[in-house]
Amino acid sequence: MPKSEGDGSRWTVSEDWETQRGIVNDLFAVETNLELAALREHFANKLLFLEVVEAIGNLKTNTSDRDKKRAQHRAEGYHINNGHLWCIQPSKSLASRPRVKCVTQEEAIALAEEEHKTNRHWGRDLVKLKLMDTICSPWLDQSIWQALLKCVQCKNFGSMHLHSLLYLIMW
Ligand SMILES: [Zn+2]
């Protein structure tokens, strides 16, 4: 491809880097605020995660030391990255991933349904094990129950089958 003016091929570090850095910082702040606003909306009815998002937001603004300390405590174990809220797994946890995505109950139900259907209609315990490796969601057990009860195919097998899916303890 021929190189032309303005396509970035002639781009070099500008001499007025300081000015540019200011713009980059401003853009970063706008991006961060948009990310926070989107997450606030996403978790609007989920008090636990909403509080965490608010706390992380407070840490980025110029609040008082006391408020900052409180926010720090609330946000401990969480961070925001790529538009998602993540829960950092304690190092001694058995989870194989260092962090798991925080999701709403509705999202957890959808994910549980998918796990159940794509994995030969797994029961509660296996779905839970798999989900706990990737997500963090309040009332996860309840969400999995709801997902399993929604499965038409399992329902057709009758109540005995559903019962075994919901109550079977694997260990
Ligand atoms: Zn099923």
Short mmCIF file of C-alpha atoms in Angstrom, two decimals, residues 9-164:
data_model
loop_
_atom_site.label_atom_id
_atom_site.label_comp_id
_atom_site.label_asym_id
_atom_site.label_seq_id
_atom_site.Cartn_x
_atom_site.Cartn_y
_atom_site.Cartn_z
CA SER A 9 2.87 6.17 8.41
CA ARG A 10 4.87 9.33 8.96
CA TRP A 11 3.84 9.67 12.57
CA THR A 12 6.64 10.34 14.97
CA VAL A 13 6.69 11.40 18.59
CA SER A 14 5.78 15.04 18.52
CA GLU A 15 8.05 17.58 20.15
CA ASP A 16 5.21 19.05 22.11
CA TRP A 17 4.65 15.77 23.86
CA GLU A 18 3.63 17.53 27.06
CA THR A 19 0.60 19.07 25.34
CA GLN A 20 -0.30 15.74 23.83
CA ARG A 21 0.04 13.97 27.12
CA GLY A 22 -2.44 16.42 28.61
CA ILE A 23 -4.93 15.49 25.91
CA VAL A 24 -4.28 11.79 26.45
CA ASN A 25 -4.90 12.24 30.19
CA ASP A 26 -8.15 14.10 29.50
CA LEU A 27 -9.29 11.40 27.12
CA PHE A 28 -8.41 8.79 29.68
CA ALA A 29 -10.49 10.58 32.30
CA VAL A 30 -13.47 10.81 29.94
CA GLU A 31 -13.11 7.13 29.08
CA THR A 32 -12.92 6.20 32.76
CA ASN A 33 -16.03 8.26 33.53
CA LEU A 34 -17.94 6.65 30.68
CA GLU A 35 -16.86 3.21 31.88
CA LEU A 36 -17.99 4.03 35.42
CA ALA A 37 -21.31 5.44 34.19
CA ALA A 38 -21.96 2.32 32.10
CA LEU A 39 -21.17 0.05 35.05
CA ARG A 40 -23.35 2.12 37.39
CA GLU A 41 -26.23 1.64 34.98
CA HIS A 42 -25.45 -2.04 34.54
CA PHE A 43 -25.55 -2.69 38.28
CA ALA A 44 -28.28 -0.13 39.01
CA ASN A 45 -30.37 -2.63 40.97
CA LYS A 46 -27.49 -4.67 42.34
CA LEU A 47 -26.56 -2.95 45.53
CA LEU A 48 -23.40 -4.92 46.30
CA PHE A 49 -21.69 -4.31 42.95
CA LEU A 50 -23.10 -0.80 42.64
CA GLU A 51 -21.47 0.15 45.93
CA VAL A 52 -18.17 -1.26 44.74
CA VAL A 53 -18.35 0.67 41.46
CA GLU A 54 -19.22 3.86 43.37
CA ALA A 55 -16.31 3.27 45.71
CA ILE A 56 -13.87 2.79 42.83
CA GLY A 57 -15.28 5.99 41.29
CA ASN A 58 -14.75 7.84 44.55
CA LEU A 59 -11.13 6.72 44.66
CA LYS A 60 -10.57 8.41 41.31
CA THR A 61 -12.04 11.74 42.40
CA ASN A 62 -10.81 14.24 44.93
CA THR A 63 -12.84 13.18 47.91
CA SER A 64 -11.74 13.70 51.49
CA ASP A 65 -9.22 11.35 53.07
CA ARG A 66 -11.93 9.85 55.23
CA ASP A 67 -14.20 9.13 52.26
CA LYS A 68 -11.25 7.78 50.33
CA LYS A 69 -10.37 5.41 53.13
CA ARG A 70 -13.93 4.14 53.30
CA ALA A 71 -14.05 3.75 49.50
CA GLN A 72 -10.75 1.90 49.56
CA HIS A 73 -12.16 -0.56 52.05
CA ARG A 74 -15.32 -1.08 49.96
CA ALA A 75 -13.40 -1.52 46.70
CA GLU A 76 -10.90 -3.94 48.17
CA GLY A 77 -10.66 -7.10 46.10
CA TYR A 78 -12.27 -5.53 43.03
CA HIS A 79 -11.08 -3.68 39.98
CA ILE A 80 -12.47 -2.30 36.73
CA ASN A 81 -10.96 -3.31 33.42
CA ASN A 82 -12.24 -3.39 29.83
CA GLY A 83 -15.64 -2.11 30.87
CA HIS A 84 -16.20 -4.87 33.41
CA LEU A 85 -16.06 -5.12 37.16
CA TRP A 86 -13.78 -7.95 38.32
CA CYS A 87 -13.43 -9.69 41.63
CA ILE A 88 -9.84 -10.58 42.45
CA GLN A 89 -9.51 -14.11 43.80
CA PRO A 90 -7.59 -14.55 47.01
CA SER A 91 -4.27 -16.28 46.33
CA LYS A 92 -5.22 -19.24 48.53
CA SER A 93 -8.48 -19.82 46.67
CA LEU A 94 -8.92 -23.00 44.66
CA ALA A 95 -10.09 -21.06 41.60
CA SER A 96 -7.80 -21.43 38.64
CA ARG A 97 -8.21 -17.84 37.49
CA PRO A 98 -6.77 -14.82 39.29
CA ARG A 99 -9.96 -12.83 38.76
CA VAL A 100 -13.60 -13.49 37.94
CA LYS A 101 -16.13 -11.21 36.25
CA CYS A 102 -18.90 -9.72 38.38
CA VAL A 103 -22.25 -10.32 36.71
CA THR A 104 -25.88 -9.62 37.56
CA GLN A 105 -28.30 -12.41 38.49
CA GLU A 106 -29.93 -12.17 35.07
CA GLU A 107 -26.56 -12.67 33.39
CA ALA A 108 -25.75 -15.56 35.71
CA ILE A 109 -29.03 -17.29 34.84
CA ALA A 110 -28.29 -16.95 31.12
CA LEU A 111 -24.75 -18.29 31.60
CA ALA A 112 -26.02 -21.18 33.73
CA GLU A 113 -28.55 -22.07 31.04
CA GLU A 114 -25.79 -22.10 28.45
CA GLU A 115 -23.48 -24.25 30.59
CA HIS A 116 -26.30 -26.66 31.30
CA LYS A 117 -27.38 -27.02 27.68
CA THR A 118 -23.96 -27.18 26.06
CA ASN A 119 -22.66 -29.70 28.59
CA ARG A 120 -25.06 -32.61 28.30
CA HIS A 121 -27.57 -31.05 30.69
CA TRP A 122 -25.32 -30.95 33.71
CA GLY A 123 -26.83 -30.77 37.15
CA ARG A 124 -26.50 -27.98 39.69
CA ASP A 125 -23.14 -28.82 41.18
CA LEU A 126 -21.21 -29.08 37.93
CA VAL A 127 -22.79 -25.91 36.55
CA LYS A 128 -21.88 -24.13 39.76
CA LEU A 129 -18.28 -25.36 39.70
CA LYS A 130 -17.85 -24.22 36.12
CA LEU A 131 -19.44 -20.82 36.69
CA MET A 132 -17.52 -20.12 39.87
CA ASP A 133 -14.34 -20.42 37.85
CA THR A 134 -15.30 -17.45 35.68
CA ILE A 135 -17.94 -15.31 37.37
CA CYS A 136 -18.94 -13.82 40.68
CA SER A 137 -22.64 -13.17 41.19
CA PRO A 138 -24.88 -12.76 44.23
CA TRP A 139 -27.35 -15.59 44.86
CA LEU A 140 -25.57 -17.85 42.37
CA ASP A 141 -27.31 -21.01 43.66
CA GLN A 142 -30.68 -19.44 43.10
CA SER A 143 -29.72 -18.34 39.59
CA ILE A 144 -28.61 -21.88 38.70
CA TRP A 145 -31.87 -23.32 40.05
CA GLN A 146 -33.85 -20.91 37.94
CA ALA A 147 -31.79 -21.79 34.86
CA LEU A 148 -32.27 -25.54 35.35
CA LEU A 149 -36.00 -25.15 35.94
CA LYS A 150 -36.24 -23.31 32.63
CA CYS A 151 -34.82 -26.20 30.60
CA VAL A 152 -37.69 -27.59 28.54
CA GLN A 153 -35.78 -30.74 27.64
CA CYS A 154 -35.15 -31.65 31.29
CA LYS A 155 -38.72 -30.77 32.20
CA ASN A 156 -39.87 -33.31 29.60
CA PHE A 157 -37.93 -36.01 31.44
CA GLY A 158 -40.23 -35.48 34.40
CA SER A 159 -39.99 -34.25 37.94
CA MET A 160 -37.75 -37.09 39.16
CA HIS A 161 -35.11 -36.06 36.67
CA LEU A 162 -35.40 -32.37 37.59
CA HIS A 163 -35.18 -33.27 41.24
CA SER A 164 -31.96 -35.18 40.69
#
